Amino acid sequence: NIKLAFALTSVSLRDAGDLDASVTTDDDIESIPSGLSGETAMHRWTIDGATLQSLIMPFNSGAIQSDYSGNLNNGTKVGMSFHSTVSAFCKVGSCYTFNGTSDVMNLAIGTFDHTNATEGTVSLWLKTSSNCAGTNNLCGLFDYDGNAAGDYRMRLALDNLNQPVFSLYDGTTTYTISGASAVNNGAWRHIVGTWDATGMKLYVDNSVAASNSSVVNLGTFTPTSARAGALFEASTLESFFPGTLDEIH
């Protein structure tokens, strides 16, 4: 039972003849959750009531940022400037600007558990307001930790050349791929890091910016924290991002 998060009268989904999921009744249609834009809801798919995503963070004006995936990975903002106008500031709906020195969005772990994950994707929209000048020549976009502070398992960042970096850690080895072009042109850029049985890929604006053939298993760990706009290293919050983020998935 595949549900779409927007109203349709009837739709049939087919993939090489193997999938035939028809939406023809109200029971097959899931209404858009309050606060979620129609465009964001396009990405909110469920199978038999279970979401296919661990995190859907479109951002709102509240102190607590709702995770619309249903996995309770809600965010708590520290600083940050809220914007609600798409044409002036945001890519989709509302968004937040981070000051590059102290602003961060701390995410509750909830059911955000990727222990022994062998595939996954993290994506977001960014628009820089200045060059990356963070600690260790990095500016954090998304950071997911396990076991202890600084034991990150999944990370998106910019380096000191303002190029995107995607890293995974399996408990022993760190695997990193980097884009070859800077993304600090003050325009909205779409950054995606993904891994599966074919290896790791980093996409910028729908084009492959970097890849390798490393097949990564994130290993056994206890998820402890996640955040947007900074990195956590050795119990220290650092590497703050200067710019605007939107639609973290």
PDB file of C-alpha atoms in Angstrom:
ATOM      1  CA  ASN A   1       0.000   0.000   0.000  1.00  0.00           C
ATOM      2  CA  ILE A   2       1.914   3.012  -1.309  1.00  0.00           C
ATOM      3  CA  LYS A   3       0.593   6.419  -0.262  1.00  0.00           C
ATOM      4  CA  LEU A   4       1.190   9.808  -1.785  1.00  0.00           C
ATOM      5  CA  ALA A   5       1.169  12.876   0.424  1.00  0.00           C
ATOM      6  CA  PHE A   6      -0.981  14.988  -1.857  1.00  0.00           C
ATOM      7  CA  ALA A   7      -4.476  14.732  -3.261  1.00  0.00           C
ATOM      8  CA  LEU A   8      -4.980  12.772  -6.467  1.00  0.00           C
ATOM      9  CA  THR A   9      -8.093  11.392  -8.076  1.00  0.00           C
ATOM     10  CA  SER A  10      -6.437   8.341  -9.601  1.00  0.00           C
ATOM     11  CA  VAL A  11      -2.871   7.361 -10.404  1.00  0.00           C
ATOM     12  CA  SER A  12      -1.142   4.142 -11.402  1.00  0.00           C
ATOM     13  CA  LEU A  13       2.548   3.595 -10.709  1.00  0.00           C
ATOM     14  CA  ARG A  14       4.432   1.050 -12.795  1.00  0.00           C
ATOM     15  CA  ASP A  15       8.082   0.053 -12.911  1.00  0.00           C
ATOM     16  CA  ALA A  16       9.031  -2.460 -15.607  1.00  0.00           C
ATOM     17  CA  GLY A  17       5.754  -4.260 -15.035  1.00  0.00           C
ATOM     18  CA  ASP A  18       6.664  -5.212 -11.475  1.00  0.00           C
ATOM     19  CA  LEU A  19       4.816  -2.454  -9.611  1.00  0.00           C
ATOM     20  CA  ASP A  20       1.145  -1.741 -10.038  1.00  0.00           C
ATOM     21  CA  ALA A  21      -0.080   0.466  -7.209  1.00  0.00           C
ATOM     22  CA  SER A  22      -3.326   2.220  -8.034  1.00  0.00           C
ATOM     23  CA  VAL A  23      -4.599   5.128  -5.972  1.00  0.00           C
ATOM     24  CA  THR A  24      -8.346   5.313  -6.438  1.00  0.00           C
ATOM     25  CA  THR A  25      -9.959   5.913  -3.043  1.00  0.00           C
ATOM     26  CA  ASP A  26      -9.688   8.377  -0.197  1.00  0.00           C
ATOM     27  CA  ASP A  27      -8.074   5.629   1.915  1.00  0.00           C
ATOM     28  CA  ASP A  28      -5.140   5.602  -0.507  1.00  0.00           C
ATOM     29  CA  ILE A  29      -4.536   9.348  -0.244  1.00  0.00           C
ATOM     30  CA  GLU A  30      -2.605  10.871   2.646  1.00  0.00           C
ATOM     31  CA  SER A  31      -3.283  14.539   3.300  1.00  0.00           C
ATOM     32  CA  ILE A  32      -0.373  16.965   3.434  1.00  0.00           C
ATOM     33  CA  PRO A  33       0.666  17.501   7.092  1.00  0.00           C
ATOM     34  CA  SER A  34       0.118  21.018   8.421  1.00  0.00           C
ATOM     35  CA  GLY A  35       3.170  23.202   7.797  1.00  0.00           C
ATOM     36  CA  LEU A  36       4.467  21.089   4.916  1.00  0.00           C
ATOM     37  CA  SER A  37       4.515  22.656   1.456  1.00  0.00           C
ATOM     38  CA  GLY A  38       3.091  20.790  -1.499  1.00  0.00           C
ATOM     39  CA  GLU A  39       6.532  20.630  -3.136  1.00  0.00           C
ATOM     40  CA  THR A  40       8.112  19.140  -0.013  1.00  0.00           C
ATOM     41  CA  ALA A  41       5.243  16.677   0.295  1.00  0.00           C
ATOM     42  CA  MET A  42       6.060  15.377  -3.171  1.00  0.00           C
ATOM     43  CA  HIS A  43       9.056  13.655  -1.533  1.00  0.00           C
ATOM     44  CA  ARG A  44       7.096  12.213   1.405  1.00  0.00           C
ATOM     45  CA  TRP A  45       6.307   8.642   0.345  1.00  0.00           C
ATOM     46  CA  THR A  46       5.069   5.920   2.669  1.00  0.00           C
ATOM     47  CA  ILE A  47       4.644   2.165   2.277  1.00  0.00           C
ATOM     48  CA  ASP A  48       2.033   0.554   4.536  1.00  0.00           C
ATOM     49  CA  GLY A  49       2.163   3.596   6.778  1.00  0.00           C
ATOM     50  CA  ALA A  50       5.967   3.624   7.137  1.00  0.00           C
ATOM     51  CA  THR A  51       7.926   6.545   5.720  1.00  0.00           C
ATOM     52  CA  LEU A  52      10.739   5.894   3.262  1.00  0.00           C
ATOM     53  CA  GLN A  53      12.804   8.748   4.711  1.00  0.00           C
ATOM     54  CA  SER A  54      14.505   9.223   8.068  1.00  0.00           C
ATOM     55  CA  LEU A  55      14.320  13.032   8.034  1.00  0.00           C
ATOM     56  CA  ILE A  56      12.235  15.668   6.260  1.00  0.00           C
ATOM     57  CA  MET A  57      13.200  19.117   7.545  1.00  0.00           C
ATOM     58  CA  PRO A  58      11.603  21.955   5.508  1.00  0.00           C
ATOM     59  CA  PHE A  59      11.979  24.465   8.397  1.00  0.00           C
ATOM     60  CA  ASN A  60       9.336  26.565  10.141  1.00  0.00           C
ATOM     61  CA  SER A  61       9.306  29.576  12.465  1.00  0.00           C
ATOM     62  CA  GLY A  62       8.967  27.703  15.756  1.00  0.00           C
ATOM     63  CA  ALA A  63      11.619  27.072  18.397  1.00  0.00           C
ATOM     64  CA  ILE A  64      11.240  23.351  17.634  1.00  0.00           C
ATOM     65  CA  GLN A  65      11.630  22.366  13.998  1.00  0.00           C
ATOM     66  CA  SER A  66       9.354  19.487  13.038  1.00  0.00           C
ATOM     67  CA  ASP A  67      10.642  16.386  11.300  1.00  0.00           C
ATOM     68  CA  TYR A  68       7.829  15.592   8.867  1.00  0.00           C
ATOM     69  CA  SER A  69       9.070  12.061   8.192  1.00  0.00           C
ATOM     70  CA  GLY A  70       7.306  10.946  11.398  1.00  0.00           C
ATOM     71  CA  ASN A  71      10.578   9.705  12.938  1.00  0.00           C
ATOM     72  CA  LEU A  72      10.709  12.370  15.663  1.00  0.00           C
ATOM     73  CA  ASN A  73      14.108  13.722  14.625  1.00  0.00           C
ATOM     74  CA  ASN A  74      12.934  17.211  15.515  1.00  0.00           C
ATOM     75  CA  GLY A  75      15.345  20.134  15.541  1.00  0.00           C
ATOM     76  CA  THR A  76      16.135  22.782  18.147  1.00  0.00           C
ATOM     77  CA  LYS A  77      17.574  25.989  16.756  1.00  0.00           C
ATOM     78  CA  VAL A  78      20.445  27.941  18.278  1.00  0.00           C
ATOM     79  CA  GLY A  79      20.496  31.433  16.802  1.00  0.00           C
ATOM     80  CA  MET A  80      19.680  31.426  13.073  1.00  0.00           C
ATOM     81  CA  SER A  81      17.593  33.945  11.133  1.00  0.00           C
ATOM     82  CA  PHE A  82      14.203  32.797   9.857  1.00  0.00           C
ATOM     83  CA  HIS A  83      12.900  33.657   6.393  1.00  0.00           C
ATOM     84  CA  SER A  84       9.497  32.857   4.973  1.00  0.00           C
ATOM     85  CA  THR A  85       9.666  34.435   1.500  1.00  0.00           C
ATOM     86  CA  VAL A  86      10.739  32.109  -1.298  1.00  0.00           C
ATOM     87  CA  SER A  87      11.609  34.782  -3.860  1.00  0.00           C
ATOM     88  CA  ALA A  88      13.746  36.824  -1.462  1.00  0.00           C
ATOM     89  CA  PHE A  89      15.529  34.166   0.574  1.00  0.00           C
ATOM     90  CA  CYS A  90      14.345  30.563   0.356  1.00  0.00           C
ATOM     91  CA  LYS A  91      14.332  27.775  -2.183  1.00  0.00           C
ATOM     92  CA  VAL A  92      11.099  26.094  -1.031  1.00  0.00           C
ATOM     93  CA  GLY A  93       8.761  27.586   1.568  1.00  0.00           C
ATOM     94  CA  SER A  94      10.705  28.899   4.572  1.00  0.00           C
ATOM     95  CA  CYS A  95      14.413  28.597   5.422  1.00  0.00           C
ATOM     96  CA  TYR A  96      17.128  29.675   7.888  1.00  0.00           C
ATOM     97  CA  THR A  97      20.341  31.665   7.548  1.00  0.00           C
ATOM     98  CA  PHE A  98      23.319  30.598   9.703  1.00  0.00           C
ATOM     99  CA  ASN A  99      25.850  33.247  10.792  1.00  0.00           C
ATOM    100  CA  GLY A 100      28.990  31.104  10.376  1.00  0.00           C
ATOM    101  CA  THR A 101      30.167  31.605  13.972  1.00  0.00           C
ATOM    102  CA  SER A 102      27.622  30.108  16.401  1.00  0.00           C
ATOM    103  CA  ASP A 103      24.322  29.231  14.699  1.00  0.00           C
ATOM    104  CA  VAL A 104      23.335  25.553  14.556  1.00  0.00           C
ATOM    105  CA  MET A 105      20.276  23.328  14.299  1.00  0.00           C
ATOM    106  CA  ASN A 106      20.532  20.443  16.786  1.00  0.00           C
ATOM    107  CA  LEU A 107      18.499  17.400  15.761  1.00  0.00           C
ATOM    108  CA  ALA A 108      16.995  14.896  18.172  1.00  0.00           C
ATOM    109  CA  ILE A 109      17.899  11.327  17.276  1.00  0.00           C
ATOM    110  CA  GLY A 110      14.363   9.944  17.623  1.00  0.00           C
ATOM    111  CA  THR A 111      14.287   6.849  15.425  1.00  0.00           C
ATOM    112  CA  PHE A 112      17.145   8.125  13.255  1.00  0.00           C
ATOM    113  CA  ASP A 113      19.137   4.869  13.491  1.00  0.00           C
ATOM    114  CA  HIS A 114      21.437   3.900  10.623  1.00  0.00           C
ATOM    115  CA  THR A 115      23.398   1.200  12.448  1.00  0.00           C
ATOM    116  CA  ASN A 116      24.999  -1.136   9.883  1.00  0.00           C
ATOM    117  CA  ALA A 117      23.459   0.852   7.035  1.00  0.00           C
ATOM    118  CA  THR A 118      24.867  -0.120   3.640  1.00  0.00           C
ATOM    119  CA  GLU A 119      22.985   2.491   1.655  1.00  0.00           C
ATOM    120  CA  GLY A 120      21.484   5.912   2.167  1.00  0.00           C
ATOM    121  CA  THR A 121      21.205   9.485   0.966  1.00  0.00           C
ATOM    122  CA  VAL A 122      21.429  12.933   2.529  1.00  0.00           C
ATOM    123  CA  SER A 123      20.388  15.988   0.538  1.00  0.00           C
ATOM    124  CA  LEU A 124      19.906  19.717   1.083  1.00  0.00           C
ATOM    125  CA  TRP A 125      19.806  23.109  -0.592  1.00  0.00           C
ATOM    126  CA  LEU A 126      22.412  25.737   0.331  1.00  0.00           C
ATOM    127  CA  LYS A 127      23.223  29.317  -0.519  1.00  0.00           C
ATOM    128  CA  THR A 128      26.469  30.764   0.832  1.00  0.00           C
ATOM    129  CA  SER A 129      26.781  34.276   2.223  1.00  0.00           C
ATOM    130  CA  SER A 130      30.591  34.250   2.565  1.00  0.00           C
ATOM    131  CA  ASN A 131      33.562  31.954   2.072  1.00  0.00           C
ATOM    132  CA  CYS A 132      34.023  28.917   4.293  1.00  0.00           C
ATOM    133  CA  ALA A 133      36.521  29.707   7.047  1.00  0.00           C
ATOM    134  CA  GLY A 134      35.603  27.032   9.589  1.00  0.00           C
ATOM    135  CA  THR A 135      37.770  25.014  11.966  1.00  0.00           C
ATOM    136  CA  ASN A 136      39.829  22.302  10.237  1.00  0.00           C
ATOM    137  CA  ASN A 137      39.053  24.006   6.907  1.00  0.00           C
ATOM    138  CA  LEU A 138      35.458  22.728   6.970  1.00  0.00           C
ATOM    139  CA  CYS A 139      31.997  24.253   7.272  1.00  0.00           C
ATOM    140  CA  GLY A 140      29.367  21.792   8.400  1.00  0.00           C
ATOM    141  CA  LEU A 141      26.139  21.281   6.468  1.00  0.00           C
ATOM    142  CA  PHE A 142      24.902  18.017   8.018  1.00  0.00           C
ATOM    143  CA  ASP A 143      26.571  15.869  10.695  1.00  0.00           C
ATOM    144  CA  TYR A 144      25.362  12.530  12.143  1.00  0.00           C
ATOM    145  CA  ASP A 145      27.300  11.070  15.086  1.00  0.00           C
ATOM    146  CA  GLY A 146      27.507   7.733  16.841  1.00  0.00           C
ATOM    147  CA  ASN A 147      28.916   6.385  20.123  1.00  0.00           C
ATOM    148  CA  ALA A 148      30.668   9.596  21.192  1.00  0.00           C
ATOM    149  CA  ALA A 149      31.029  13.207  20.180  1.00  0.00           C
ATOM    150  CA  GLY A 150      33.104  13.452  17.046  1.00  0.00           C
ATOM    151  CA  ASP A 151      32.500   9.820  16.054  1.00  0.00           C
ATOM    152  CA  TYR A 152      30.598  10.946  12.967  1.00  0.00           C
ATOM    153  CA  ARG A 153      29.149   8.345  10.611  1.00  0.00           C
ATOM    154  CA  MET A 154      27.692  10.558   7.893  1.00  0.00           C
ATOM    155  CA  ARG A 155      28.682  14.094   6.966  1.00  0.00           C
ATOM    156  CA  LEU A 156      28.148  16.803   4.335  1.00  0.00           C
ATOM    157  CA  ALA A 157      30.366  19.869   4.501  1.00  0.00           C
ATOM    158  CA  LEU A 158      32.180  22.532   2.504  1.00  0.00           C
ATOM    159  CA  ASP A 159      35.976  22.718   2.497  1.00  0.00           C
ATOM    160  CA  ASN A 160      38.126  25.866   2.587  1.00  0.00           C
ATOM    161  CA  LEU A 161      37.867  26.064  -1.212  1.00  0.00           C
ATOM    162  CA  ASN A 162      34.072  26.127  -0.826  1.00  0.00           C
ATOM    163  CA  GLN A 163      33.801  22.739  -2.491  1.00  0.00           C
ATOM    164  CA  PRO A 164      31.305  20.150  -1.182  1.00  0.00           C
ATOM    165  CA  VAL A 165      32.613  17.162   0.773  1.00  0.00           C
ATOM    166  CA  PHE A 166      30.773  13.909   1.550  1.00  0.00           C
ATOM    167  CA  SER A 167      32.225  11.573   4.210  1.00  0.00           C
ATOM    168  CA  LEU A 168      31.250   8.233   5.760  1.00  0.00           C
ATOM    169  CA  TYR A 169      32.901   6.378   8.641  1.00  0.00           C
ATOM    170  CA  ASP A 170      32.532   2.645   9.321  1.00  0.00           C
ATOM    171  CA  GLY A 171      34.148   2.670  12.767  1.00  0.00           C
ATOM    172  CA  THR A 172      37.633   2.074  11.362  1.00  0.00           C
ATOM    173  CA  THR A 173      38.055   3.867   8.052  1.00  0.00           C
ATOM    174  CA  THR A 174      36.860   7.250   6.822  1.00  0.00           C
ATOM    175  CA  TYR A 175      35.729   7.438   3.205  1.00  0.00           C
ATOM    176  CA  THR A 176      35.618  10.921   1.665  1.00  0.00           C
ATOM    177  CA  ILE A 177      34.814  12.295  -1.773  1.00  0.00           C
ATOM    178  CA  SER A 178      34.967  15.972  -2.754  1.00  0.00           C
ATOM    179  CA  GLY A 179      33.605  18.078  -5.581  1.00  0.00           C
ATOM    180  CA  ALA A 180      36.096  19.867  -7.803  1.00  0.00           C
ATOM    181  CA  SER A 181      34.177  23.132  -8.144  1.00  0.00           C
ATOM    182  CA  ALA A 182      33.262  25.782  -5.573  1.00  0.00           C
ATOM    183  CA  VAL A 183      29.582  26.360  -4.793  1.00  0.00           C
ATOM    184  CA  ASN A 184      29.941  29.762  -3.083  1.00  0.00           C
ATOM    185  CA  ASN A 185      28.383  31.859  -5.844  1.00  0.00           C
ATOM    186  CA  GLY A 186      25.502  33.169  -3.720  1.00  0.00           C
ATOM    187  CA  ALA A 187      22.973  31.091  -5.678  1.00  0.00           C
ATOM    188  CA  TRP A 188      20.927  28.117  -4.509  1.00  0.00           C
ATOM    189  CA  ARG A 189      22.837  24.863  -5.000  1.00  0.00           C
ATOM    190  CA  HIS A 190      21.513  21.343  -4.451  1.00  0.00           C
ATOM    191  CA  ILE A 191      23.981  19.011  -2.692  1.00  0.00           C
ATOM    192  CA  VAL A 192      23.385  15.243  -2.381  1.00  0.00           C
ATOM    193  CA  GLY A 193      25.579  12.510  -0.906  1.00  0.00           C
ATOM    194  CA  THR A 194      24.588   8.896  -1.471  1.00  0.00           C
ATOM    195  CA  TRP A 195      26.039   5.415  -1.032  1.00  0.00           C
ATOM    196  CA  ASP A 196      25.012   1.859  -1.893  1.00  0.00           C
ATOM    197  CA  ALA A 197      26.439  -1.390  -3.263  1.00  0.00           C
ATOM    198  CA  THR A 198      27.971   0.472  -6.212  1.00  0.00           C
ATOM    199  CA  GLY A 199      29.936   2.938  -4.063  1.00  0.00           C
ATOM    200  CA  MET A 200      29.667   6.596  -3.017  1.00  0.00           C
ATOM    201  CA  LYS A 201      28.491   9.526  -5.122  1.00  0.00           C
ATOM    202  CA  LEU A 202      28.334  13.277  -4.552  1.00  0.00           C
ATOM    203  CA  TYR A 203      25.903  15.278  -6.674  1.00  0.00           C
ATOM    204  CA  VAL A 204      25.817  19.030  -7.215  1.00  0.00           C
ATOM    205  CA  ASP A 205      22.750  20.387  -9.010  1.00  0.00           C
ATOM    206  CA  ASN A 206      21.819  16.914 -10.296  1.00  0.00           C
ATOM    207  CA  SER A 207      25.237  16.175 -11.786  1.00  0.00           C
ATOM    208  CA  VAL A 208      27.825  13.752 -10.360  1.00  0.00           C
ATOM    209  CA  ALA A 209      30.612  15.873  -8.869  1.00  0.00           C
ATOM    210  CA  ALA A 210      32.632  13.006  -7.350  1.00  0.00           C
ATOM    211  CA  SER A 211      32.405   9.252  -6.842  1.00  0.00           C
ATOM    212  CA  ASN A 212      34.319   6.191  -5.753  1.00  0.00           C
ATOM    213  CA  SER A 213      33.668   2.456  -5.626  1.00  0.00           C
ATOM    214  CA  SER A 214      33.919   2.086  -1.840  1.00  0.00           C
ATOM    215  CA  VAL A 215      31.109  -0.110  -0.479  1.00  0.00           C
ATOM    216  CA  VAL A 216      30.544   1.253   3.027  1.00  0.00           C
ATOM    217  CA  ASN A 217      28.764  -0.297   6.007  1.00  0.00           C
ATOM    218  CA  LEU A 218      28.369   2.308   8.764  1.00  0.00           C
ATOM    219  CA  GLY A 219      29.022  -0.425  11.327  1.00  0.00           C
ATOM    220  CA  THR A 220      27.619  -0.995  14.796  1.00  0.00           C
ATOM    221  CA  PHE A 221      27.247   2.151  16.878  1.00  0.00           C
ATOM    222  CA  THR A 222      24.838   4.015  19.122  1.00  0.00           C
ATOM    223  CA  PRO A 223      23.408   7.132  17.437  1.00  0.00           C
ATOM    224  CA  THR A 224      24.058  10.084  19.743  1.00  0.00           C
ATOM    225  CA  SER A 225      23.483  13.361  17.896  1.00  0.00           C
ATOM    226  CA  ALA A 226      22.920  15.073  14.581  1.00  0.00           C
ATOM    227  CA  ARG A 227      22.950  18.697  13.461  1.00  0.00           C
ATOM    228  CA  ALA A 228      22.812  21.115  10.551  1.00  0.00           C
ATOM    229  CA  GLY A 229      25.061  24.136  10.104  1.00  0.00           C
ATOM    230  CA  ALA A 230      28.083  22.938  12.111  1.00  0.00           C
ATOM    231  CA  LEU A 231      30.219  19.899  13.007  1.00  0.00           C
ATOM    232  CA  PHE A 232      30.910  18.234  16.359  1.00  0.00           C
ATOM    233  CA  GLU A 233      34.558  17.254  16.956  1.00  0.00           C
ATOM    234  CA  ALA A 234      35.971  15.925  20.237  1.00  0.00           C
ATOM    235  CA  SER A 235      33.070  17.333  22.296  1.00  0.00           C
ATOM    236  CA  THR A 236      33.410  20.720  20.605  1.00  0.00           C
ATOM    237  CA  LEU A 237      30.892  22.367  18.305  1.00  0.00           C
ATOM    238  CA  GLU A 238      32.819  23.998  15.461  1.00  0.00           C
ATOM    239  CA  SER A 239      33.120  24.472  11.685  1.00  0.00           C
ATOM    240  CA  PHE A 240      30.038  26.688  11.392  1.00  0.00           C
ATOM    241  CA  PHE A 241      28.414  27.278   8.002  1.00  0.00           C
ATOM    242  CA  PRO A 242      27.945  30.875   6.720  1.00  0.00           C
ATOM    243  CA  GLY A 243      24.815  30.911   4.601  1.00  0.00           C
ATOM    244  CA  THR A 244      21.265  29.650   4.179  1.00  0.00           C
ATOM    245  CA  LEU A 245      19.999  26.048   4.286  1.00  0.00           C
ATOM    246  CA  ASP A 246      16.688  24.654   3.129  1.00  0.00           C
ATOM    247  CA  GLU A 247      14.951  21.293   2.696  1.00  0.00           C
ATOM    248  CA  ILE A 248      17.236  18.869   4.548  1.00  0.00           C
ATOM    249  CA  HIS A 249      16.305  15.261   3.750  1.00  0.00           C
TER     250      HIS A 249
END
